[in-house]
CSV table of C-alpha atoms in Angstrom, one decimal:
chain,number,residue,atom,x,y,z
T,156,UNK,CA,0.0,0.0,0.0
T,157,UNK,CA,1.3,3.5,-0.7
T,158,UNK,CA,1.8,5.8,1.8
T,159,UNK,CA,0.1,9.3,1.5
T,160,UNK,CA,3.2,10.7,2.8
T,161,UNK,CA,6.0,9.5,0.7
T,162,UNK,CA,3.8,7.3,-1.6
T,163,UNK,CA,6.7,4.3,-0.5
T,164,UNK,CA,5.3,0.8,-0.3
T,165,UNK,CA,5.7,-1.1,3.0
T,166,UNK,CA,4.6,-4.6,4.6
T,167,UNK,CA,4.6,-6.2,7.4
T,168,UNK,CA,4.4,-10.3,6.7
T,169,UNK,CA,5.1,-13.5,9.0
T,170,UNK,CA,9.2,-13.6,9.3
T,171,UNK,CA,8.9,-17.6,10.0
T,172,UNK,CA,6.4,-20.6,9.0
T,173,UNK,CA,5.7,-20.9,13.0
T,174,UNK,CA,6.0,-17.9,14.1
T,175,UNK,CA,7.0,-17.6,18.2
T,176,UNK,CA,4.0,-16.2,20.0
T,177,UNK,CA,5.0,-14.9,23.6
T,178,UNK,CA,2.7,-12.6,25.7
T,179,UNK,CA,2.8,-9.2,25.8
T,180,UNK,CA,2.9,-7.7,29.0
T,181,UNK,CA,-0.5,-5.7,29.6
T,182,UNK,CA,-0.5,-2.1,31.6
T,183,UNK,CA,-0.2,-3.4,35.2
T,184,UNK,CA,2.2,-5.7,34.4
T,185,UNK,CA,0.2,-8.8,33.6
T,186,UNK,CA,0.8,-10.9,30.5
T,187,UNK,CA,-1.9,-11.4,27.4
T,188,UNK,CA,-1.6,-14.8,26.9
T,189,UNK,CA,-1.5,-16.1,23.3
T,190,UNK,CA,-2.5,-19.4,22.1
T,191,UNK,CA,-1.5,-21.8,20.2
T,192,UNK,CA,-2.6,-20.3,16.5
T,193,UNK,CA,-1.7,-16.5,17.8
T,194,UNK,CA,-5.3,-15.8,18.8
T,195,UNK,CA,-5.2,-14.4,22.1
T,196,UNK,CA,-7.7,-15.8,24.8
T,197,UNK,CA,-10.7,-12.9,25.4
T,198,UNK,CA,-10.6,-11.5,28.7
T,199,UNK,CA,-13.3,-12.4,31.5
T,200,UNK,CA,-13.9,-9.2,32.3
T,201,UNK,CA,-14.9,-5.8,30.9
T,202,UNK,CA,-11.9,-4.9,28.0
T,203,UNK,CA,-11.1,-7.5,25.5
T,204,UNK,CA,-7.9,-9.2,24.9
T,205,UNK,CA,-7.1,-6.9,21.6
T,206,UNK,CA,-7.4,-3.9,24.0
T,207,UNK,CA,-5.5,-4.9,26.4
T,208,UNK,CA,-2.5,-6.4,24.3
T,209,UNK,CA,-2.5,-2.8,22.5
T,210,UNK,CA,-2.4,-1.1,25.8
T,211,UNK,CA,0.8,-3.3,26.4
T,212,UNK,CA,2.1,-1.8,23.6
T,213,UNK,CA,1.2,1.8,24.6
T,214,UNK,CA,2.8,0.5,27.6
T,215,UNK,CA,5.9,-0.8,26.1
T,216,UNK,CA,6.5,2.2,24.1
T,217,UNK,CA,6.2,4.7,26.8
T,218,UNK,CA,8.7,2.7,28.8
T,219,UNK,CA,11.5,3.2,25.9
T,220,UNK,CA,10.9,-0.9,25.0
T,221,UNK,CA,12.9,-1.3,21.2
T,222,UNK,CA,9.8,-2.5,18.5
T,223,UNK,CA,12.3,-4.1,16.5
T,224,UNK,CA,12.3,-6.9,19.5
T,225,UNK,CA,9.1,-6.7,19.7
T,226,UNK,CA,8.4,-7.2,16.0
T,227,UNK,CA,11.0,-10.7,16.3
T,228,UNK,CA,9.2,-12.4,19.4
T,229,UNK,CA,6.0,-11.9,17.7
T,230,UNK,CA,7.3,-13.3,14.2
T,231,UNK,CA,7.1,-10.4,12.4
T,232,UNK,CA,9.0,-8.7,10.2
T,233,UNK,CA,8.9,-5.2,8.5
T,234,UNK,CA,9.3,-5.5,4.6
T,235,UNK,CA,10.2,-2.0,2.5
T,236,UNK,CA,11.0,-2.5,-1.3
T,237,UNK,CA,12.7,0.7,-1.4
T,238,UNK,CA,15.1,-0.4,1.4
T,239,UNK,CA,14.2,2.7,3.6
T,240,UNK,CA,15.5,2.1,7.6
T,241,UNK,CA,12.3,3.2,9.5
T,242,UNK,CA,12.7,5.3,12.6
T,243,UNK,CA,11.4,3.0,15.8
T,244,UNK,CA,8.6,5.5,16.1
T,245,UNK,CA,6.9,4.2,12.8
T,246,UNK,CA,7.5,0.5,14.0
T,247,UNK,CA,5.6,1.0,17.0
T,248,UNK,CA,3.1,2.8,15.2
T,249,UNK,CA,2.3,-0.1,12.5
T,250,UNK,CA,2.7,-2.3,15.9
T,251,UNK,CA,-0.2,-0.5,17.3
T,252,UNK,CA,-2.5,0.3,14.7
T,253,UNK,CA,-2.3,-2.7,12.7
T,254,UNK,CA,-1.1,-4.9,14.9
T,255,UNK,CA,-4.8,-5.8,16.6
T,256,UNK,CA,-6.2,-6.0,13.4
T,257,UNK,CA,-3.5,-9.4,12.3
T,258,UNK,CA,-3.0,-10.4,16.2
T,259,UNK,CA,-7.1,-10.5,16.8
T,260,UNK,CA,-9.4,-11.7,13.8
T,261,UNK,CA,-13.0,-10.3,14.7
T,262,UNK,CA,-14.8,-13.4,15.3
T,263,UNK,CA,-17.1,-14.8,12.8
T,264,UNK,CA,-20.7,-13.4,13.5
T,265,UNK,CA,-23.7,-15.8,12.5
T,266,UNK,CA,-26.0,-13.5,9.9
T,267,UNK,CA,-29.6,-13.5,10.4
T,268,UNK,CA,-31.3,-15.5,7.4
T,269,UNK,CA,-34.6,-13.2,8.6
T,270,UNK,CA,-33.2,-10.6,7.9
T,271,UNK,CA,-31.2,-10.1,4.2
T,272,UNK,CA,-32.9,-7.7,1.7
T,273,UNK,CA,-33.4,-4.1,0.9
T,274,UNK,CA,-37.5,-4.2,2.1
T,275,UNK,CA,-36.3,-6.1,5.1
T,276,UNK,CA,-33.6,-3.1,6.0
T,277,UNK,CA,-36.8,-0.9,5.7
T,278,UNK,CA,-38.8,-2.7,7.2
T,279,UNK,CA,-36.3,-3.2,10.7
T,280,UNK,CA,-36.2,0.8,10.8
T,281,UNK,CA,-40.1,0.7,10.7
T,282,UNK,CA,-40.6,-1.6,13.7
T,283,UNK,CA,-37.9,-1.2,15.9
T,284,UNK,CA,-38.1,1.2,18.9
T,285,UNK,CA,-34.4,1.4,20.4
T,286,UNK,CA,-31.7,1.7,17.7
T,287,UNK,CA,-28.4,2.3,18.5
T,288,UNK,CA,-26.6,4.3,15.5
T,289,UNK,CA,-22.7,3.9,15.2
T,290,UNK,CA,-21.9,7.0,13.1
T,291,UNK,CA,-18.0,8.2,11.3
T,292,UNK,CA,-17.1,10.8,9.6
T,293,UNK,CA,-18.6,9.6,6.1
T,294,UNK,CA,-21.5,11.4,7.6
T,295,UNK,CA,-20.1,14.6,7.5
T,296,UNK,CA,-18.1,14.4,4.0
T,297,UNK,CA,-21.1,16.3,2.4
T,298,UNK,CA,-20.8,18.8,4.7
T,299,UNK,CA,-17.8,20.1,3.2
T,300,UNK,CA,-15.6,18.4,5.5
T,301,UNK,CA,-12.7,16.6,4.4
T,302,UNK,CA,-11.9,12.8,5.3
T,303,UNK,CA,-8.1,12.2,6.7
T,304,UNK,CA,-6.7,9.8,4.2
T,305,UNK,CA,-8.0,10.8,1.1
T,306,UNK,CA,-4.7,12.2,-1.5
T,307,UNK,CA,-6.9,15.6,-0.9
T,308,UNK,CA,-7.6,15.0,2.6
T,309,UNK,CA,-6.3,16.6,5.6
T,310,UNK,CA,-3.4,14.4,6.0
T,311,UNK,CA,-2.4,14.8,3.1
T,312,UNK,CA,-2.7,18.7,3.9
T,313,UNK,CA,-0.8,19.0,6.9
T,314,UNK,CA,2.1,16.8,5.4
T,315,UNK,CA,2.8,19.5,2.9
T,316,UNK,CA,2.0,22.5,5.4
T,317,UNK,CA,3.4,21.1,8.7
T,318,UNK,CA,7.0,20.0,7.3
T,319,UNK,CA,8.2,19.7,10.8
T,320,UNK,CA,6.2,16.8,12.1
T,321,UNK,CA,7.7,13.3,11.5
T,322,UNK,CA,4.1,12.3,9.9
T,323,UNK,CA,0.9,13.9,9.3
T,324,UNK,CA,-0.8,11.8,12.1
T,325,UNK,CA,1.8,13.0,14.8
T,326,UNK,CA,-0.1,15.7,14.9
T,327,UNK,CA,-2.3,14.1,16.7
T,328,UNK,CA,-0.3,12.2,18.8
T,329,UNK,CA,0.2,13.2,22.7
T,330,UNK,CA,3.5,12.3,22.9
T,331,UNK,CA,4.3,14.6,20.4
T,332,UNK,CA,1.7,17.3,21.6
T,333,UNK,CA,3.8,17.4,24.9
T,334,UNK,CA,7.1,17.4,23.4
T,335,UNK,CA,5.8,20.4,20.2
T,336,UNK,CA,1.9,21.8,20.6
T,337,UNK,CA,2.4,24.2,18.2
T,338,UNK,CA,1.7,22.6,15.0
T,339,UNK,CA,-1.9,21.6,16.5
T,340,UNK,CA,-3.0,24.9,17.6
T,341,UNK,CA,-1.7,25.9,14.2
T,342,UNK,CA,-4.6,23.4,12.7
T,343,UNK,CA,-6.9,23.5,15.2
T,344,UNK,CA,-9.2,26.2,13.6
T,345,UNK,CA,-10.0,24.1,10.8
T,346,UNK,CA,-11.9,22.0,13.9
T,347,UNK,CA,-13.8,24.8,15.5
T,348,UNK,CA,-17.3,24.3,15.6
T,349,UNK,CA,-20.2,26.2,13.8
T,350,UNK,CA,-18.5,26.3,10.6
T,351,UNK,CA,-20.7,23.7,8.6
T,352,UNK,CA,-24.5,22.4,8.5
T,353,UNK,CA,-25.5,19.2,9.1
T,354,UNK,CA,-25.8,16.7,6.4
T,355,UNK,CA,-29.3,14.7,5.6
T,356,UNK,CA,-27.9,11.8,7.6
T,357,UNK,CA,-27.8,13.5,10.3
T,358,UNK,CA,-31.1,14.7,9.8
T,359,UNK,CA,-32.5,11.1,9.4
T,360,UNK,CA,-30.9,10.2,12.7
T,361,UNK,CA,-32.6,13.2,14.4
T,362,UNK,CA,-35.5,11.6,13.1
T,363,UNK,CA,-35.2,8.7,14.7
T,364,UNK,CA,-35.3,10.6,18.2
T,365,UNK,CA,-38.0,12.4,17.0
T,366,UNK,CA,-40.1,8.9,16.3
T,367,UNK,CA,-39.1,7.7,19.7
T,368,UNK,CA,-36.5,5.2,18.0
T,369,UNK,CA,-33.1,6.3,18.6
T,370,UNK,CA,-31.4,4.4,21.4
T,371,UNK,CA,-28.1,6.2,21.4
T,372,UNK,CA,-26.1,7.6,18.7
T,373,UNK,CA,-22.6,6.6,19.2
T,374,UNK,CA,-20.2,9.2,17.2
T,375,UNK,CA,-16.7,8.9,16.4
T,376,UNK,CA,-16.3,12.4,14.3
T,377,UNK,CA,-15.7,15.2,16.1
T,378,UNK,CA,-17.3,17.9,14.2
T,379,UNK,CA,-20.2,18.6,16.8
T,380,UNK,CA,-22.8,18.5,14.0
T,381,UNK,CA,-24.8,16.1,15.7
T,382,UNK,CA,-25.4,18.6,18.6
T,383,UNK,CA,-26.2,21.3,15.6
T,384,UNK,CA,-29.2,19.0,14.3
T,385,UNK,CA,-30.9,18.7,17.5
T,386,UNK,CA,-29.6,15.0,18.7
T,387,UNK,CA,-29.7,15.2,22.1
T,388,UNK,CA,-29.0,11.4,22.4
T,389,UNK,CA,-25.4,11.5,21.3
T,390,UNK,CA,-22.0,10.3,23.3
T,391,UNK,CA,-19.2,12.0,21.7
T,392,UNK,CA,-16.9,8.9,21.6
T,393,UNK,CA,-13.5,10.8,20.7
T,394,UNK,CA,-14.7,13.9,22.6
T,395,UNK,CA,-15.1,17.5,21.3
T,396,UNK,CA,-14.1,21.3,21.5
T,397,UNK,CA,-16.9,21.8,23.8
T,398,UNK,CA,-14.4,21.8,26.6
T,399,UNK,CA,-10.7,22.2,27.1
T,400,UNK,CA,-8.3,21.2,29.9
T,401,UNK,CA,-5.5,22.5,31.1
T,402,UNK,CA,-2.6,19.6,31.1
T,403,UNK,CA,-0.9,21.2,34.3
T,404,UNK,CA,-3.7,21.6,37.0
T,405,UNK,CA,-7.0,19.7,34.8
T,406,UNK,CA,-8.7,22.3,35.4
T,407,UNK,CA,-11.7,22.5,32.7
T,408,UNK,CA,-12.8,25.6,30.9
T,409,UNK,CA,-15.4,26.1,28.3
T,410,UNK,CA,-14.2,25.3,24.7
T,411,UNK,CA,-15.2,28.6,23.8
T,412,UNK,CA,-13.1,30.3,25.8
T,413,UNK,CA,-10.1,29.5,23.7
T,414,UNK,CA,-11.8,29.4,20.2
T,415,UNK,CA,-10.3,33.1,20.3
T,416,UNK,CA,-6.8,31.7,20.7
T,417,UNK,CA,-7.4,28.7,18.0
T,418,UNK,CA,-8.8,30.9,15.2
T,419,UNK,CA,-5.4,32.9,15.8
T,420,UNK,CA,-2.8,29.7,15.6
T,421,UNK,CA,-2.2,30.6,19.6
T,422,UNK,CA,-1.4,28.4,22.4
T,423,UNK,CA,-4.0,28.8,24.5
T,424,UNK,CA,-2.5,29.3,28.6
T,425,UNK,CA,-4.8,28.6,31.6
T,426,UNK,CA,-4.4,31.1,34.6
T,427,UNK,CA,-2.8,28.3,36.9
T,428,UNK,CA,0.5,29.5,38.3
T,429,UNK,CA,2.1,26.4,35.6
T,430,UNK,CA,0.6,28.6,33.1
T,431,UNK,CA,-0.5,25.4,31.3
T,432,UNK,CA,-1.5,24.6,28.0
T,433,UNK,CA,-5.5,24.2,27.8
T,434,UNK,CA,-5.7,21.0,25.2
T,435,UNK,CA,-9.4,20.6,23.4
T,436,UNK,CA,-10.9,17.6,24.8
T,437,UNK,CA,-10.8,15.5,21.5
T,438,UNK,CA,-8.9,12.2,22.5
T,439,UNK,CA,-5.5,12.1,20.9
T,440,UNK,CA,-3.5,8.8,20.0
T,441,UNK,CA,-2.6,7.4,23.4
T,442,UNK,CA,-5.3,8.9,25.4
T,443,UNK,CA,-8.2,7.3,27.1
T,444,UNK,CA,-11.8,7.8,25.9
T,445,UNK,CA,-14.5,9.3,28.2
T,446,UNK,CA,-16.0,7.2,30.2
T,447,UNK,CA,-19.5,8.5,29.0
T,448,UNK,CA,-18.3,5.9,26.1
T,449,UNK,CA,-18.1,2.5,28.3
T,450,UNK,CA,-21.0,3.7,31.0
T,451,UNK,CA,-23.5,4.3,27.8
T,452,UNK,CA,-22.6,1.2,25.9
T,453,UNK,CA,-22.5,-1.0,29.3
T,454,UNK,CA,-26.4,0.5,29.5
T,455,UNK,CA,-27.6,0.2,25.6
T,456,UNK,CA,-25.9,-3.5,24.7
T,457,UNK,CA,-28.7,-5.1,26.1
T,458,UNK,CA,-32.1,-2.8,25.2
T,459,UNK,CA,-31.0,-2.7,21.5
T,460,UNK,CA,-33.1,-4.2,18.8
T,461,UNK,CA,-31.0,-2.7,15.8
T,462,UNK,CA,-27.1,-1.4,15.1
T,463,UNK,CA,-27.0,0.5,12.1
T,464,UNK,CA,-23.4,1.4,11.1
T,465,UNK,CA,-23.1,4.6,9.2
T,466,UNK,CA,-20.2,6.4,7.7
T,467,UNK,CA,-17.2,4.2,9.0
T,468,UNK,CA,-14.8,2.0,8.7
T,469,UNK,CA,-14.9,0.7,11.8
T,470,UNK,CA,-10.9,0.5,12.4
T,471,UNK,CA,-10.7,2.4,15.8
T,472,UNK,CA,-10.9,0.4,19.1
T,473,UNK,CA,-12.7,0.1,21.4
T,474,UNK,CA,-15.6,2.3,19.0
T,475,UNK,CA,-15.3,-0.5,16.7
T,476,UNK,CA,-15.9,-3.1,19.0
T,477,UNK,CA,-19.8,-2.5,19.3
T,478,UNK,CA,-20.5,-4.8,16.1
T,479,UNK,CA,-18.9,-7.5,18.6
T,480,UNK,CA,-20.4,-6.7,21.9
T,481,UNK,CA,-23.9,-6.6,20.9
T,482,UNK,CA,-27.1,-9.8,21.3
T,483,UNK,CA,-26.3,-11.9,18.6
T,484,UNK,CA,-30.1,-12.1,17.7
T,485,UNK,CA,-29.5,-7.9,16.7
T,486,UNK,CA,-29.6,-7.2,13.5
T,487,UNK,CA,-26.9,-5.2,11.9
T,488,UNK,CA,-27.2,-2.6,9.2
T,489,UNK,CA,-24.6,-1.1,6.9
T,490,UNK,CA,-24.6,2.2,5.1
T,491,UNK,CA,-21.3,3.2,3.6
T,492,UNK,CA,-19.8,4.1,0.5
T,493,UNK,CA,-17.8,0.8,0.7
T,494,UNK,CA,-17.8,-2.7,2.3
T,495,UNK,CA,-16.2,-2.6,6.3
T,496,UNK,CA,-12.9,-5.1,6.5
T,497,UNK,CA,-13.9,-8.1,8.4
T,498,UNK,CA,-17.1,-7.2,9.5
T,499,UNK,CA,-20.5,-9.5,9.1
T,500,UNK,CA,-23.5,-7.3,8.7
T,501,UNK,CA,-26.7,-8.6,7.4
T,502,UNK,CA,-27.2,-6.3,5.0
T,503,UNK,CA,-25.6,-3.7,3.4
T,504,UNK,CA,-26.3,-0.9,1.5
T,505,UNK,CA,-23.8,0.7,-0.7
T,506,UNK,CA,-23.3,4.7,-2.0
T,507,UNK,CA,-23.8,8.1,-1.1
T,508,UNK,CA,-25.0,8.1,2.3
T,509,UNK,CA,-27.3,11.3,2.0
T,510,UNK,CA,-28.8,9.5,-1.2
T,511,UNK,CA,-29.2,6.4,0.5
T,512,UNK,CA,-30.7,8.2,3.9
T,513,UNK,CA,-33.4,9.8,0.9
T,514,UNK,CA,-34.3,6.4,-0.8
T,515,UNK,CA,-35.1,5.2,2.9
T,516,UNK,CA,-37.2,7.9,4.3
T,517,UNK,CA,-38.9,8.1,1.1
T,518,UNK,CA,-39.7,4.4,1.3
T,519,UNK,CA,-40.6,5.0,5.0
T,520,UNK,CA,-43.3,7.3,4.1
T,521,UNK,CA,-40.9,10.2,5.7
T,522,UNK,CA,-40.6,12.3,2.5
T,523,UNK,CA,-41.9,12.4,-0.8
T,524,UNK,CA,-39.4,12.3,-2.6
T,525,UNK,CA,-40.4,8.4,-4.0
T,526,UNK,CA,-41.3,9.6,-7.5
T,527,UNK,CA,-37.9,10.4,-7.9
T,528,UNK,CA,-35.9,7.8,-6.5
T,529,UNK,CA,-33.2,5.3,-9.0
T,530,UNK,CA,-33.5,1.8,-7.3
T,531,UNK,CA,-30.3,0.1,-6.6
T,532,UNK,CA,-28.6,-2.3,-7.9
T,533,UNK,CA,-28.4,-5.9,-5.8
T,534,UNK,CA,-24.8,-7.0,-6.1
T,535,UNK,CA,-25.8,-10.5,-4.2
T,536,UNK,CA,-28.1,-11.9,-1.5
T,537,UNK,CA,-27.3,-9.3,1.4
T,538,UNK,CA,-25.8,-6.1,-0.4
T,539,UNK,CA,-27.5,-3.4,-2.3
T,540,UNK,CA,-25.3,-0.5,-4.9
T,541,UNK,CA,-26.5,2.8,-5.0
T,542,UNK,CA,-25.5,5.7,-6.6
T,543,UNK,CA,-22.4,6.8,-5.7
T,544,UNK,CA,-20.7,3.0,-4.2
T,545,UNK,CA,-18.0,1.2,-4.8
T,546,UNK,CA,-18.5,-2.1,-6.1
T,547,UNK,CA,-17.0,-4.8,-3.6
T,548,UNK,CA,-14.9,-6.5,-6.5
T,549,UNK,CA,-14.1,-3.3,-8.2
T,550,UNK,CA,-10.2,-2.5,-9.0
T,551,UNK,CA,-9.8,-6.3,-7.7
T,552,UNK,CA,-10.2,-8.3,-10.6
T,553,UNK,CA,-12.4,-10.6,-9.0
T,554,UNK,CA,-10.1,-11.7,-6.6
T,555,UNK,CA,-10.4,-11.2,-3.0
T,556,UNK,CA,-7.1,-9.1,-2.3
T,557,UNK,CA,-8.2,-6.2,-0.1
T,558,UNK,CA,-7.7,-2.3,-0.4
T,559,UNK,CA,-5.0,-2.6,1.7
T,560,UNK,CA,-3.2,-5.0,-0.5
T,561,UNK,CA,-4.0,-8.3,1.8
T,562,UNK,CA,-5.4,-11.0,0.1
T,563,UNK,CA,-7.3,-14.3,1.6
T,564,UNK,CA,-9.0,-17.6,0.7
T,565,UNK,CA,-12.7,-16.5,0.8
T,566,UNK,CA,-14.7,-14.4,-1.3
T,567,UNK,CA,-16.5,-11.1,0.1
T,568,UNK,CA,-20.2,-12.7,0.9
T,569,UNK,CA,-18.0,-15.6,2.2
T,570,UNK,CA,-16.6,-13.0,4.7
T,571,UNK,CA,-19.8,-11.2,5.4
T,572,UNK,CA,-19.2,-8.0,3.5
T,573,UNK,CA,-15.7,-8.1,4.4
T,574,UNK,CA,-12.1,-5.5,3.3
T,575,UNK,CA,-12.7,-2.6,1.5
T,576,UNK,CA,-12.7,0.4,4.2
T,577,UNK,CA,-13.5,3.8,3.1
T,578,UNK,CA,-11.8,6.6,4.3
T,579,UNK,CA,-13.1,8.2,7.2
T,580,UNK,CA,-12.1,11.1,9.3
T,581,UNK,CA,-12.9,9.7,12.4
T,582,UNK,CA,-8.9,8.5,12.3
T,583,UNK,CA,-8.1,11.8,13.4
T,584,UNK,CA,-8.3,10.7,16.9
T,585,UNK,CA,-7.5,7.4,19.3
T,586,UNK,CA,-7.7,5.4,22.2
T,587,UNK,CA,-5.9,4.3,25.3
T,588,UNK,CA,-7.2,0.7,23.4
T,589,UNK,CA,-6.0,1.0,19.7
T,590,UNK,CA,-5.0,4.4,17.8
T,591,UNK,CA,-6.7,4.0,14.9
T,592,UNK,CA,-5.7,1.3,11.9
T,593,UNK,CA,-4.6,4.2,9.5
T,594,UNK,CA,-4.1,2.9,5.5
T,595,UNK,CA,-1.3,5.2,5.4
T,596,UNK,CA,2.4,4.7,7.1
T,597,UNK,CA,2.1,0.6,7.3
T,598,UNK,CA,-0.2,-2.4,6.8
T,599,UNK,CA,0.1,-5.6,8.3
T,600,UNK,CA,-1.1,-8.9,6.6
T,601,UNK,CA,0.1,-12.6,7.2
């Protein structure tokens, strides 16, 4: 895969037939134990074994561990056609974005046969009363706000403006933050809120809460825009500018108390005798999410009677998690430009988002817009194209090598809608679990 950066092509492949699996010491200390085929054991209580081996590597990195010997007790080795020696910081960082991902398969989810066709996706948004919406930044693209990894996207921006950083996501990245604020706050008024209106998705999930439907809206973006079209029902699961704290006393002010100092490029400085920097409460690579995000899920897994996935690519943990955590008996929707990489929805619907959100309500009875509707085009049993989508075969030759340049056994139905990712802007933050699996510095296949 091609870097956005340098446009280099790196791998990361098994170094040895049998590779040596040997656990990874999690964040107090304790070992992740692997077994015998590399799949690590889940854990028996609240965070999952993926987590918790990617905290270990948060962990490990913090402590000033080398990733090269990391890298050799897991079997794995780093393989760059052009030759280029990669600074440790981009090891860890293909360690710990894409490591998960190869380390932790998602398991295998049993589709619903009851539930497989474009009327029966209408039909579930009908009759069910608590709906839980997973939401990422594809929502917000026709907004007018640009993804992070498209080659016009805002990585690609802040590579060629911020020549200073070692790569565009360090931006974002805490460590870094500490060590050099300066390009952030340079970039951080191209975050402020108020600057766009909402798109028709987010209308539609408005709707829902108006219709007394909408569990919880779970949203990875940033943007706020769910708070500008009325949705009350939201947790903000990478956080927002609504607030900022300062990182020498954490004391919290209102966000709009330094929007003064972003629009400007400033550092903002609380009153503190430290004089500290007040950071926007957006969760950066290496930093915890709220814990509005694990009390709200802990209370919505079990009242949910439908997941509908919207905008994402689900490659951020724990966010992504939710397709895993919830009944088994749930149906799950998909709407997305393209197919999610290893996920197993029961249906999914293919295109512009907006123009899908229309061709719903209108079938709904919401609008009236039904005259005017193009139906789709059903690529197989489960998956729907619309205007606008990317074909699950397309630019693949009818093989099953992925957009990331992985390549398997099984065909896409047989892995339940399964590799192409789109790109999605809610990359621009992380967890204390998994920063997210960026298709830019590194992927990792076996």
């Amino acid at each position: 895969v091609s870097t956005q950066s340098t446009g280099r092509k790196l791998s990361i492949v098994m170094s040895e037939p049998e590779p040596k699996r040997q656990a990874v010491p999690g964040p107090e200390g304790n070992p992740v134990p692997a077994n015998d085929d590399g799949a690590s054991e889940p854990a028996a209580e609240g965070d999952g074994a993926r987590e918790r081996w990617t905290r270990g590597l948060l962990a490990a990195r913090a402590s000033g561990c080398d990733p090269s010997e990391i890298l050799s007790e897991l079997g794995l080795c780093i393989s760059d056609p052009d030759g280029a020696v990669l600074e440790p910081e981009a090891i860890w960082r293909l360690l710990i974005q894409e490591g998960p991902r190869l380390m932790f398969a998602r398991p295998k989810r049993e589709l619903l046969d009851e539930h497989q066709s474009l009327e029966h996706a209408i039909e579930l948004i009908r009759t069910s009363r608590r709906i839980v919406v997973l939401t990422g930044a594809g929502i917000s693209v026709s907004c007018g706000i640009p993804d992070f990894r498209s080659a016009n996207g805002l990585y690609a921006m802040i590579g060629s403006e911020y020549q200073e950083l070692p790569e565009p996501q360090a931006i974002f990245d805490i460590g870094y933050f500490r060590q050099n604020p300066k390009p952030f706050f340079q970039f951080a008024k191209a975050l402020l809120p108020g600057q766009y209106t909402p798109s028709q998705c987010h209308g539609f999930i408005h709707e829902l809460e108006l219709r007394g439907k909408l569990l919880r809206n779970y949203t990875q973006n940033i943007d706020t825009l769910e708070q500008a079209a009325g949705i009350s029902r939201v947790v903000q699961c990478h956080g927002s500018l609504y607030t900022a704290t300062c990182q020498a006393c954490g004391k919290v002010v209102p966000g709009a108390s330094i929007h003064d100092a972003l629009r400007s490029g400033d550092i903002p400085r609380c009153s503190c005798p430290e004089f500290g920097i007040l950071k926007p409460d957006i969760v950066f690579f290496g930093e915890s999410l709220p814990p509005t995000f694990h009390r709200a899920w802990e209370e919505d897994a079990p009242e949910a009677d439908l997941l509908i996935c919207i905008g994402t690519s689900l490659s951020v943990q724990p966010v992504a998690s939710v397709v895993d955590r919830i009944g088994p008996n749930v149906p799950q929707l998909l709407i997305n430009r393209e197919l999610v990489r290893d996920a197993h929805f029961d249906i999914a619907l293919l295109g512009d988002i907006d123009g899908i959100i229309r061709h719903l309500c209108a079938k709904l009875g919401w609008t009236s817009e039904e005259g005017t509707l193009q139906d789709p085009q059903q690529v197989d049993q489960r998956c729907w194209m619309f205007e606008g989508g990317e074909h699950p075969d397309q630019d693949q030759g009818g093989s099953s090598s992925s957009s990331d340049g992985s390549s398997g056994g099984e065909s896409e139905r047989e892995r339940g809608h399964g590799d192409n990712e789109p790109p999605t802007n809610e990359a621009v933050v992380a967890t204390e679990d998994q920063p997210p699996g960026d298709e830019g510095p590194l992927v990792l296949h076996h």
